[in-house]
Coordinates of C-alpha atoms and ligand atoms in Angstrom, one line a residue:
M48 CA 160.0 79.9 74.5
N49 CA 160.3 83.5 73.6
E50 CA 161.9 84.1 70.2
N51 CA 163.0 87.6 71.1
K52 CA 165.4 86.3 73.7
N53 CA 168.8 87.7 73.1
E54 CA 172.1 86.3 74.1
T55 CA 172.3 87.9 77.5
E56 CA 169.0 86.1 78.3
E57 CA 170.2 82.6 77.6
I58 CA 170.2 80.2 80.6
A59 CA 173.4 81.1 82.4
G60 CA 176.2 78.7 83.2
N61 CA 176.3 76.5 86.3
F62 CA 179.9 75.4 87.2
I63 CA 178.5 73.0 89.9
R64 CA 176.7 71.0 87.2
D65 CA 180.0 70.5 85.4
I66 CA 181.7 69.3 88.6
I67 CA 179.0 66.8 89.4
A68 CA 179.0 65.5 85.8
E69 CA 182.7 65.0 86.0
D70 CA 182.5 63.3 89.4
L71 CA 179.9 60.9 88.0
A72 CA 182.0 60.3 84.8
Q73 CA 185.1 59.6 86.8
G74 CA 183.3 57.3 89.2
R75 CA 184.1 59.6 92.2
A76 CA 180.3 59.7 92.8
K77 CA 177.7 57.0 92.0
T78 CA 174.7 59.1 92.5
V79 CA 173.8 62.7 93.4
I80 CA 172.3 63.5 96.7
T81 CA 172.0 67.2 97.6
R82 CA 170.2 69.0 100.4
F83 CA 168.6 72.3 101.1
P84 CA 169.5 73.2 104.8
P85 CA 167.5 76.2 106.1
E86 CA 167.7 77.3 109.6
P87 CA 164.1 77.7 110.8
N88 CA 164.6 81.3 112.1
G89 CA 162.6 83.1 109.5
Y90 CA 160.8 82.8 106.2
L91 CA 162.5 81.9 103.0
H92 CA 163.6 84.7 100.6
L93 CA 164.7 84.9 97.0
G94 CA 168.3 84.0 98.0
H95 CA 167.0 80.7 99.4
A96 CA 165.0 80.2 96.2
K97 CA 168.3 80.3 94.3
S98 CA 169.7 77.6 96.6
I99 CA 166.5 75.5 96.4
C100 CA 166.4 75.6 92.6
L101 CA 170.1 74.7 92.5
N102 CA 169.9 71.7 95.0
F103 CA 166.6 70.3 93.9
G104 CA 167.3 71.1 90.3
L105 CA 170.6 69.2 90.1
A106 CA 169.1 66.3 91.9
Q107 CA 166.3 66.1 89.3
E108 CA 168.7 66.5 86.5
F109 CA 171.0 63.7 87.6
N110 CA 168.2 61.5 88.8
G111 CA 169.3 61.7 92.3
Q112 CA 167.5 63.1 95.4
C113 CA 167.4 66.2 97.4
H114 CA 166.8 66.3 101.2
L115 CA 165.1 69.1 103.1
R116 CA 167.0 69.4 106.3
F117 CA 166.3 71.9 109.0
D118 CA 169.5 73.1 110.5
D119 CA 168.0 73.6 113.9
T120 CA 171.0 74.0 116.2
N121 CA 170.1 77.3 117.7
P122 CA 167.0 76.9 119.8
I123 CA 166.9 80.6 120.7
K124 CA 165.7 81.9 117.3
E125 CA 163.9 78.9 115.9
E126 CA 160.2 78.3 115.8
M127 CA 157.6 75.8 114.6
E128 CA 156.0 78.6 112.6
F129 CA 159.1 78.9 110.5
I130 CA 159.4 75.1 110.0
E131 CA 155.9 74.9 108.6
A132 CA 156.2 78.0 106.4
I133 CA 159.5 76.8 104.9
Q134 CA 157.9 73.5 103.9
E135 CA 155.0 75.3 102.4
D136 CA 157.3 77.6 100.4
V137 CA 159.5 74.8 99.0
R138 CA 156.4 72.8 98.0
W139 CA 154.8 75.8 96.3
L140 CA 158.0 76.3 94.3
G141 CA 157.2 72.8 93.0
F142 CA 159.9 70.7 94.7
D143 CA 159.4 67.5 96.5
W144 CA 161.8 66.0 99.1
R145 CA 159.6 62.9 99.3
E146 CA 160.5 60.9 102.4
H147 CA 163.7 62.9 102.9
L148 CA 162.7 65.4 105.5
Y149 CA 165.4 65.7 108.2
Y150 CA 166.4 67.8 111.2
A151 CA 169.9 68.3 112.5
S152 CA 168.3 67.8 115.9
D153 CA 167.6 64.2 114.8
Y154 CA 171.4 63.7 115.0
F155 CA 172.0 65.4 118.4
E156 CA 172.7 62.0 120.2
T157 CA 175.1 60.9 117.4
L158 CA 176.9 64.2 117.3
Y159 CA 177.3 64.1 121.1
L160 CA 178.9 60.7 121.0
W161 CA 181.2 61.8 118.2
A162 CA 182.2 64.8 120.3
E163 CA 183.1 62.3 123.1
N164 CA 185.1 60.3 120.5
L165 CA 187.1 63.5 119.7
I166 CA 187.7 64.1 123.4
E167 CA 188.9 60.5 124.0
A168 CA 191.3 60.9 121.0
G169 CA 192.7 64.1 122.5
K170 CA 191.3 66.1 119.7
A171 CA 188.8 68.2 121.7
Y172 CA 188.8 69.9 125.1
V173 CA 186.6 71.8 127.4
D174 CA 187.5 75.5 127.7
D175 CA 186.5 77.7 130.6
L176 CA 187.5 81.0 128.9
S177 CA 184.7 83.5 128.4
A178 CA 183.5 84.3 124.9
D179 CA 185.5 87.6 125.0
E180 CA 188.6 85.8 126.1
I181 CA 188.3 83.2 123.4
R182 CA 188.1 86.0 120.9
E183 CA 191.1 87.7 122.3
Y184 CA 193.1 84.5 122.3
R185 CA 192.1 83.7 118.8
G186 CA 194.5 86.3 117.2
T187 CA 193.9 88.0 113.9
L188 CA 194.4 87.5 110.2
T189 CA 198.0 88.7 110.6
E190 CA 198.8 87.3 114.1
P191 CA 198.6 83.8 115.3
G192 CA 196.4 82.9 118.2
K193 CA 197.6 81.6 121.6
N194 CA 196.7 78.5 123.4
S195 CA 194.0 78.5 126.1
P196 CA 195.3 77.6 129.6
H197 CA 192.8 74.7 129.5
R198 CA 194.0 73.3 126.2
D199 CA 196.0 70.5 127.7
R200 CA 193.4 69.2 130.1
A201 CA 193.5 65.4 130.3
P202 CA 190.9 63.5 128.2
E203 CA 189.3 62.1 131.4
E204 CA 188.8 65.6 132.9
N205 CA 187.4 66.9 129.6
L206 CA 185.1 63.9 129.4
D207 CA 183.8 64.5 132.9
L208 CA 183.3 68.2 132.3
F209 CA 181.6 67.6 129.0
R210 CA 179.2 65.1 130.5
R211 CA 178.4 67.6 133.3
M212 CA 177.8 70.3 130.6
R213 CA 175.3 67.9 129.1
A214 CA 173.7 67.3 132.5
G215 CA 172.9 71.0 132.8
E216 CA 175.3 71.7 135.7
F217 CA 176.6 74.9 134.3
T218 CA 175.2 78.2 133.2
D219 CA 175.0 79.5 129.6
G220 CA 178.4 80.4 128.3
A221 CA 180.3 79.1 131.3
R222 CA 182.2 76.5 129.3
V223 CA 182.5 75.4 125.7
L224 CA 183.9 72.3 123.9
R225 CA 186.6 73.1 121.3
A226 CA 188.2 71.0 118.7
K227 CA 192.0 70.9 119.2
I228 CA 193.4 71.8 115.9
D229 CA 196.0 74.6 115.5
M230 CA 196.0 78.0 117.2
A231 CA 198.6 79.2 114.7
S232 CA 196.7 78.1 111.6
G233 CA 196.5 80.7 108.8
N234 CA 192.8 79.9 108.7
I235 CA 191.1 81.3 111.8
N236 CA 188.4 78.6 111.5
L237 CA 191.0 76.0 112.4
R238 CA 192.1 77.8 115.6
D239 CA 190.4 75.4 117.9
P240 CA 186.8 76.2 116.9
V241 CA 184.0 75.9 119.4
I242 CA 181.9 72.9 118.6
Y243 CA 179.5 72.8 121.6
R244 CA 178.1 75.6 123.7
I245 CA 175.9 75.6 126.7
L246 CA 172.4 76.9 126.1
N247 CA 169.8 76.1 128.7
A248 CA 167.0 76.8 126.2
E249 CA 164.0 74.9 125.1
H250 CA 164.3 73.6 121.6
P251 CA 161.2 73.5 119.3
R252 CA 161.7 69.8 118.7
T253 CA 163.8 68.4 121.4
G254 CA 162.3 70.5 124.2
K255 CA 164.4 70.5 127.4
T256 CA 166.4 67.4 126.5
W257 CA 169.6 69.3 125.9
S258 CA 171.6 71.9 127.7
I259 CA 174.3 71.9 125.1
Y260 CA 174.0 72.4 121.4
P261 CA 176.5 71.8 118.6
T262 CA 177.6 74.7 116.6
Y263 CA 176.8 75.1 112.9
D264 CA 180.3 73.8 112.0
F265 CA 180.0 70.7 114.1
A266 CA 176.5 69.9 113.0
H267 CA 176.5 70.7 109.3
G268 CA 179.1 68.5 107.7
Q269 CA 178.3 65.6 110.0
S270 CA 174.6 65.8 109.1
D271 CA 175.6 65.8 105.5
A272 CA 177.8 62.7 106.1
I273 CA 175.0 60.8 108.0
E274 CA 172.6 61.4 105.1
G275 CA 175.1 60.4 102.5
I276 CA 175.0 63.8 100.8
T277 CA 177.4 63.6 97.8
H278 CA 177.6 67.4 97.1
S279 CA 177.1 69.9 99.8
L280 CA 176.4 73.2 98.2
C281 CA 176.7 76.4 100.2
T282 CA 177.4 80.1 99.7
L283 CA 180.9 81.6 99.5
E284 CA 181.2 82.7 103.1
F285 CA 181.7 79.1 104.0
E286 CA 184.7 78.7 101.7
D287 CA 187.0 79.3 104.7
H288 CA 185.1 76.7 106.7
R289 CA 185.8 74.0 104.2
P290 CA 189.1 72.9 105.8
L291 CA 187.2 72.5 109.1
Y292 CA 184.4 70.7 107.4
D293 CA 187.0 68.3 105.9
W294 CA 189.0 68.0 109.2
L295 CA 185.9 66.9 111.1
T296 CA 184.8 64.3 108.6
E297 CA 188.4 63.0 108.5
N298 CA 188.6 62.7 112.3
L299 CA 185.1 61.3 113.1
P300 CA 183.7 57.9 112.3
V301 CA 181.3 59.3 109.7
P302 CA 179.8 56.9 107.2
T303 CA 180.5 59.1 104.1
R304 CA 182.7 62.0 103.1
P305 CA 180.6 64.7 101.3
K306 CA 182.2 67.3 99.1
Q307 CA 181.5 70.9 99.9
I308 CA 181.2 73.3 97.0
E309 CA 180.7 77.0 97.4
F310 CA 178.8 79.4 95.1
A311 CA 178.0 83.2 95.1
R312 CA 174.9 84.2 97.0
L313 CA 172.2 86.1 95.3
N314 CA 172.1 89.9 95.9
L315 CA 169.3 91.9 94.5
D316 CA 169.1 95.7 94.2
Y317 CA 166.4 97.7 96.0
T318 CA 165.9 95.1 98.7
V319 CA 167.7 93.1 101.4
L320 CA 168.2 89.4 101.4
S321 CA 169.1 88.5 104.9
K322 CA 166.9 87.0 107.5
R323 CA 168.3 89.2 110.2
L324 CA 167.3 92.3 108.3
L325 CA 164.0 90.9 107.1
T326 CA 163.2 90.0 110.7
E327 CA 163.9 93.6 111.7
L328 CA 161.4 94.8 109.1
V329 CA 158.7 92.5 110.5
T330 CA 159.3 93.0 114.2
G331 CA 159.8 96.8 113.7
G332 CA 156.3 97.0 112.0
H333 CA 157.8 98.4 108.8
V334 CA 155.8 95.8 106.8
E335 CA 152.6 93.9 107.4
G336 CA 154.4 90.6 108.1
W337 CA 156.8 88.1 106.5
D338 CA 154.3 87.7 103.6
D339 CA 153.8 91.4 102.9
P340 CA 153.7 91.7 99.1
R341 CA 156.7 94.1 99.2
M342 CA 158.9 91.6 100.9
P343 CA 161.4 89.5 98.9
T344 CA 160.2 86.4 100.7
I345 CA 158.7 83.5 98.8
S346 CA 155.5 84.0 100.7
G347 CA 155.4 87.7 100.0
L348 CA 155.9 87.1 96.3
R349 CA 153.3 84.4 96.2
R350 CA 150.8 86.8 97.9
R351 CA 151.8 89.4 95.3
G352 CA 150.9 87.1 92.5
L353 CA 154.2 86.0 91.1
P354 CA 153.9 82.5 89.7
A355 CA 156.4 80.0 91.0
A356 CA 157.5 79.5 87.4
A357 CA 158.7 83.1 87.3
I358 CA 160.9 82.6 90.3
I359 CA 162.3 79.3 88.9
D360 CA 163.0 80.9 85.5
F361 CA 164.7 83.8 87.2
A362 CA 166.9 81.4 89.3
Q363 CA 167.9 79.5 86.2
R364 CA 168.7 82.5 84.1
I365 CA 171.0 84.2 86.7
G366 CA 173.2 81.1 86.8
I367 CA 175.6 79.8 89.4
T368 CA 179.0 81.3 89.7
K369 CA 181.9 81.8 92.1
S370 CA 181.9 85.5 92.0
G371 CA 179.2 87.6 93.6
S372 CA 177.3 90.3 91.8
T373 CA 174.1 92.1 92.3
V374 CA 171.1 91.2 90.1
E375 CA 168.6 93.8 89.1
M376 CA 165.1 93.6 90.5
A377 CA 164.0 94.7 87.1
F378 CA 165.3 91.3 85.8
L379 CA 163.0 89.4 88.2
E380 CA 160.2 91.6 87.0
H381 CA 161.1 90.9 83.4
C382 CA 160.9 87.1 84.0
T383 CA 157.6 87.6 85.8
R384 CA 156.1 89.6 82.9
E385 CA 157.3 87.0 80.3
I386 CA 155.4 84.3 82.2
L387 CA 152.3 86.3 83.0
N388 CA 152.0 87.7 79.5
Q389 CA 151.7 84.1 78.3
T390 CA 149.6 82.7 81.0
A391 CA 147.5 85.4 82.7
E392 CA 143.9 85.9 81.6
R393 CA 142.8 89.4 80.7
R394 CA 140.1 91.3 82.5
L395 CA 138.7 94.8 82.6
A396 CA 139.0 96.9 85.7
V397 CA 139.0 100.6 86.4
L398 CA 141.3 101.8 89.1
R399 CA 140.3 105.5 89.3
P400 CA 136.8 105.6 88.0
L401 CA 135.1 108.5 86.1
K402 CA 131.4 108.0 85.4
V403 CA 130.2 108.2 81.8
V404 CA 126.5 108.4 80.9
I405 CA 125.6 107.4 77.3
D406 CA 122.6 109.6 76.7
N407 CA 121.3 107.8 73.5
Y408 CA 121.5 104.3 75.0
P409 CA 118.1 103.0 76.3
Q410 CA 117.6 103.4 80.0
G411 CA 117.4 100.1 81.9
E412 CA 118.8 98.1 79.0
T413 CA 121.7 95.7 79.4
E414 CA 123.5 93.8 76.7
E415 CA 126.1 91.1 76.6
L416 CA 129.4 91.5 74.8
A417 CA 132.1 88.9 74.2
A418 CA 135.5 89.6 75.6
A419 CA 138.6 87.5 74.8
N420 CA 140.3 86.0 77.9
H421 CA 143.7 86.1 76.2
P422 CA 144.3 87.9 72.9
G423 CA 147.2 85.6 71.9
D424 CA 145.5 82.3 73.0
E425 CA 142.1 81.5 71.6
S426 CA 142.0 78.2 73.6
V427 CA 141.2 80.1 76.8
G428 CA 138.0 81.3 75.1
T429 CA 135.9 84.3 75.8
R430 CA 133.7 85.5 78.6
T431 CA 130.6 87.7 78.6
I432 CA 130.8 91.3 79.9
L433 CA 127.8 93.5 80.4
F434 CA 127.2 96.9 78.8
S435 CA 124.7 99.4 79.9
R436 CA 123.9 103.1 79.8
E437 CA 126.3 104.1 82.6
I438 CA 129.9 103.0 82.6
F439 CA 133.1 103.9 84.4
I440 CA 136.3 104.7 82.5
E441 CA 139.7 105.6 83.9
Q442 CA 140.0 109.3 85.0
D443 CA 143.2 109.7 83.1
D444 CA 141.7 108.4 79.9
F445 CA 139.9 111.7 79.6
M446 CA 141.4 115.2 79.1
E447 CA 139.3 118.2 78.5
D448 CA 142.1 120.0 76.7
P449 CA 144.4 117.3 75.4
P450 CA 147.8 117.8 73.9
K451 CA 148.4 116.7 70.3
K452 CA 149.3 113.0 70.9
F453 CA 146.5 112.2 73.3
F454 CA 144.2 109.8 71.5
R455 CA 142.0 108.9 74.3
M456 CA 138.7 110.6 75.3
S457 CA 138.2 114.4 75.0
P458 CA 135.2 116.5 74.1
G459 CA 134.0 115.8 70.6
R460 CA 136.6 113.0 69.9
E461 CA 135.3 109.5 69.1
V462 CA 137.0 106.5 70.9
R463 CA 136.4 102.8 71.0
L464 CA 135.3 101.0 74.2
R465 CA 137.3 97.8 74.4
Y466 CA 135.0 94.9 73.1
G467 CA 132.2 97.5 72.7
Y468 CA 131.1 100.5 70.8
F469 CA 132.5 103.8 69.5
I470 CA 131.5 106.7 71.8
T471 CA 131.9 110.4 71.6
C472 CA 132.0 112.8 74.5
T473 CA 129.3 115.5 74.2
D474 CA 129.4 117.2 77.6
V475 CA 131.7 117.5 80.7
I476 CA 130.1 117.9 84.1
K477 CA 132.1 119.5 86.9
D478 CA 131.8 120.2 90.6
A479 CA 132.0 123.6 92.2
A480 CA 135.8 123.2 92.4
G481 CA 136.1 122.6 88.7
N482 CA 136.8 118.9 89.0
V483 CA 135.4 116.7 86.3
T484 CA 132.8 114.5 87.9
E485 CA 130.9 113.0 85.0
L486 CA 131.0 112.8 81.2
R487 CA 128.0 112.7 78.9
C488 CA 128.5 110.7 75.7
S489 CA 126.7 109.4 72.7
Y490 CA 127.3 106.0 71.1
D491 CA 127.0 104.7 67.6
P492 CA 124.8 101.5 67.7
E493 CA 126.4 100.4 64.3
T494 CA 129.8 99.9 65.9
R495 CA 129.0 97.0 68.2
G496 CA 132.1 94.8 68.6
G497 CA 134.5 97.7 67.8
N498 CA 134.2 98.4 64.1
A499 CA 132.3 100.9 62.0
P500 CA 130.5 99.6 58.9
D501 CA 131.6 102.7 57.0
G502 CA 135.2 101.8 57.8
R503 CA 136.0 105.0 59.8
K504 CA 138.8 104.6 62.3
V505 CA 139.3 105.8 65.8
K506 CA 142.8 106.2 67.3
G507 CA 142.1 105.3 70.9
T508 CA 140.7 102.2 72.6
I509 CA 139.9 102.5 76.3
H510 CA 138.8 100.0 79.0
W511 CA 135.6 100.4 81.0
V512 CA 133.1 98.6 83.2
S513 CA 129.4 98.8 83.4
A514 CA 128.5 100.9 86.5
E515 CA 125.4 99.0 87.4
H516 CA 127.2 95.6 87.3
A517 CA 130.6 96.6 88.6
I518 CA 131.9 95.4 91.9
T519 CA 133.8 97.8 94.1
A520 CA 137.2 96.8 95.3
E521 CA 140.4 98.0 97.0
V522 CA 143.6 97.8 95.1
R523 CA 147.1 98.0 96.6
L524 CA 149.7 99.4 94.4
Y525 CA 153.4 98.6 95.2
D526 CA 156.7 100.2 94.6
Y527 CA 160.1 99.1 95.7
L528 CA 160.3 98.7 99.5
F529 CA 163.6 100.7 99.4
H530 CA 164.3 103.7 97.3
K531 CA 168.1 103.1 97.1
P532 CA 169.6 100.3 95.1
V533 CA 171.8 99.3 98.2
P534 CA 169.7 100.1 101.3
G535 CA 171.8 101.6 104.0
S536 CA 174.9 102.1 101.9
E537 CA 175.1 105.7 102.8
S538 CA 173.6 106.1 106.2
G539 CA 174.7 102.7 107.5
N540 CA 171.1 101.9 108.5
F541 CA 169.0 100.2 105.9
I542 CA 165.8 101.4 107.6
D543 CA 166.7 104.9 106.6
D544 CA 166.2 104.0 103.0
L545 CA 162.7 102.6 103.2
N546 CA 160.6 104.0 100.5
P547 CA 157.7 105.9 102.1
G548 CA 155.7 105.5 98.9
S549 CA 156.0 101.7 98.6
L550 CA 152.3 101.2 99.2
D551 CA 149.5 103.1 97.7
V552 CA 145.9 102.0 98.5
L553 CA 143.2 102.8 96.1
S554 CA 139.6 102.3 97.2
G555 CA 136.4 102.5 95.1
C556 CA 138.0 100.7 92.1
K557 CA 135.4 99.2 89.7
F558 CA 135.9 95.7 88.4
E559 CA 134.0 93.4 86.1
P560 CA 132.2 90.9 88.3
S561 CA 134.1 87.8 87.0
L562 CA 137.1 89.0 89.1
L563 CA 135.3 87.7 92.2
D564 CA 135.9 84.2 91.0
L565 CA 139.7 84.3 91.2
A566 CA 141.7 82.4 93.8
P567 CA 144.2 84.4 96.0
G568 CA 147.6 84.8 94.3
V569 CA 146.3 84.0 90.8
A570 CA 147.3 87.0 88.7
V571 CA 145.3 88.3 85.8
Q572 CA 146.1 91.2 83.5
F573 CA 143.9 94.3 83.9
E574 CA 144.0 95.4 80.3
R575 CA 146.2 98.4 79.7
Q576 CA 147.3 98.5 83.4
G577 CA 149.2 95.5 84.6
Y578 CA 148.9 92.3 86.5
F579 CA 146.8 92.0 89.7
C580 CA 145.7 89.2 92.0
P581 CA 143.3 88.8 94.9
D582 CA 144.9 89.1 98.3
P583 CA 144.3 86.2 100.7
T584 CA 142.1 88.5 102.8
S585 CA 139.9 89.3 99.9
T586 CA 136.2 88.4 100.3
T587 CA 133.1 88.8 98.1
D588 CA 131.9 91.6 100.3
K589 CA 135.2 93.4 100.4
P590 CA 137.4 92.4 97.5
V591 CA 141.1 93.4 97.9
F592 CA 143.6 93.0 95.0
N593 CA 147.4 93.3 95.0
Q594 CA 149.3 94.7 92.1
T595 CA 151.7 92.1 90.9
I596 CA 153.5 94.2 88.4
G597 CA 152.9 96.9 85.8
L598 CA 153.1 96.4 82.1
R599 CA 156.2 98.4 81.3
D600 CA 159.4 96.4 81.1
S601 CA 162.2 98.7 82.1
W602 CA 164.7 95.8 82.0
A603 CA 163.9 94.8 78.4
K604 CA 164.0 98.4 77.4
E605 CA 167.4 99.0 78.9
K606 CA 168.8 95.9 77.2
A607 CA 167.4 96.9 73.9
K608 CA 169.3 100.2 74.1
G609 CA 172.4 98.0 74.6
Ligands
ATP916 P1 170.4 84.7 105.9 O1 171.7 85.5 105.6 O2 169.3 85.3 105.1 O3 170.1 84.5 107.3 P2 171.4 82.1 105.9 O4 172.4 81.6 104.9 O5 171.8 82.3 107.2 O6 170.7 83.3 105.2 P3 170.0 79.6 106.0 O7 168.6 79.3 106.5 O8 171.1 79.1 106.8 O9 170.1 81.2 105.9 O10 170.1 79.2 104.5 C1 169.8 78.0 103.9 C2 170.5 77.8 102.6 O11 170.2 78.9 101.7 C3 172.0 77.8 102.8 O12 172.5 76.7 102.1 C4 172.4 79.1 102.3 O13 173.7 79.1 101.8 C5 171.3 79.4 101.2 N1 171.2 80.9 101.0 C6 170.8 81.8 101.9 N2 170.9 83.0 101.4 C7 171.2 82.9 100.1 C8 171.4 83.8 99.0 N3 171.3 85.1 99.2 N4 171.8 83.3 97.9 C9 172.0 82.0 97.7 N5 171.8 81.0 98.7 C10 171.4 81.5 99.9
MG917 MG1 172.6 80.5 108.3

């Protein structure tokens, strides 16, 4: 790996790994079975990536297995599109659930029967209170709740009502099934939590079979138990649900008793990591879709050209802890640069072209030059680039009246063309408004390959492409989607903090033709500019590239300052 890595960059700790190792050592667990349990109501984001790397990573490490289980208990927001996208994203990250693909909806019948068991044991009842009344009766953190008037219904009556709920006799919300635990419990989750609700809705997998659906709390732990999950890892907001998780597995005839362990969720600055908010961005038309390259979704990052390895490296290096904190987006970028710097091939591309005519170069002639595909890795070889009389350079590589430290092109100053010749600007052509439209230059035929036989040096090397051979492309430059580190922290509405300059589209960019051969999402380095990859919509006729990331590493620079 990278030798420069300082201490803060070491792979961070993971307290869950220690717990699992101890469970195995003490014989409390014989194997490790984890699961990643997304609800299919949106696309996966970087927070999910943290959970995926944790669950699949630990299973790999301890030679166990990790299940992919769709937590599809809320038919109203769930869709097949999301089920498919989630599988694609987990696979792309490089994880494999093998035959262990499950759905909470696979267990609906079992869960239903277990609910009947609870009713028969006097541990659950049908309540007719409305949602508002239930909330009112629940009490607060400082006051105990009070019993519902329906709490002491006889088991037979409860059973009859519950069966009629299933049969679709009642309207949405008319009744619920509640576990009968303790309305005075210090933990509000134990104040007779709702475990079934009426929803006359079509489910993406079970269709119209069900009129009632288990709540998250009633489905989750039981699904874990059915699958023999040994360690059920979830984020901290479920810490207060753990007593209920344990109460249910204690009071139901489940085959195993999984252990729930909570960890801090990932928060990232300059973005939002919540499916609810991401959904709002998509449905509100603030982005192009779930896979917009500015989105913190796995599919957005893939489209943007981040390699899966960068996301995995990031997830490992932030570690797993009990206390939440916000990670800098700059750190994800740092991980991305580290990987791309090693793996991405180099190419020449001019984003804002300025035409240069080399007067003393023979008209109509073309020659081949060798360009290294990676300066630090000879094994990826070289490619041929074409040179001719007219080329494009970057507009801001020329200044007519340069300040002292500007070593690129200016009138009379000799510079090196990358992989090519030394050239000197002899004339500046302008339009009526005074804008520079073209440069005339001369070249020194003795400097082919970038060195002068007389040993004279030049201070600047600039990139270029041959005008005759270049392809014309569109390039999309990205900035953070939000211009505040915590979107919405001041106004209360995250939409207010959208960065109006998050997308900048450049057209008429000039590329060396080999860039047409790249697959979507595969990033290369445009020398001196950053990393870019073809968009999935890119075609030979209309190439479109996304900027993955620039070259400058603000995170590493900050850390170096200390
Ligand atoms: P969201 O708040 O985005 O809707 P969620 O937790 O409701 O997220 P699920 O589909 O239920 O989304 O999440 C699947 C798994 O991913 C859960 O185990 C959840 O704890 C985990 N997860 C979700 N967001 C994060 C995050 N920001 N950091 C770490 N893990 C997360
Ligand atoms: Mg959820």
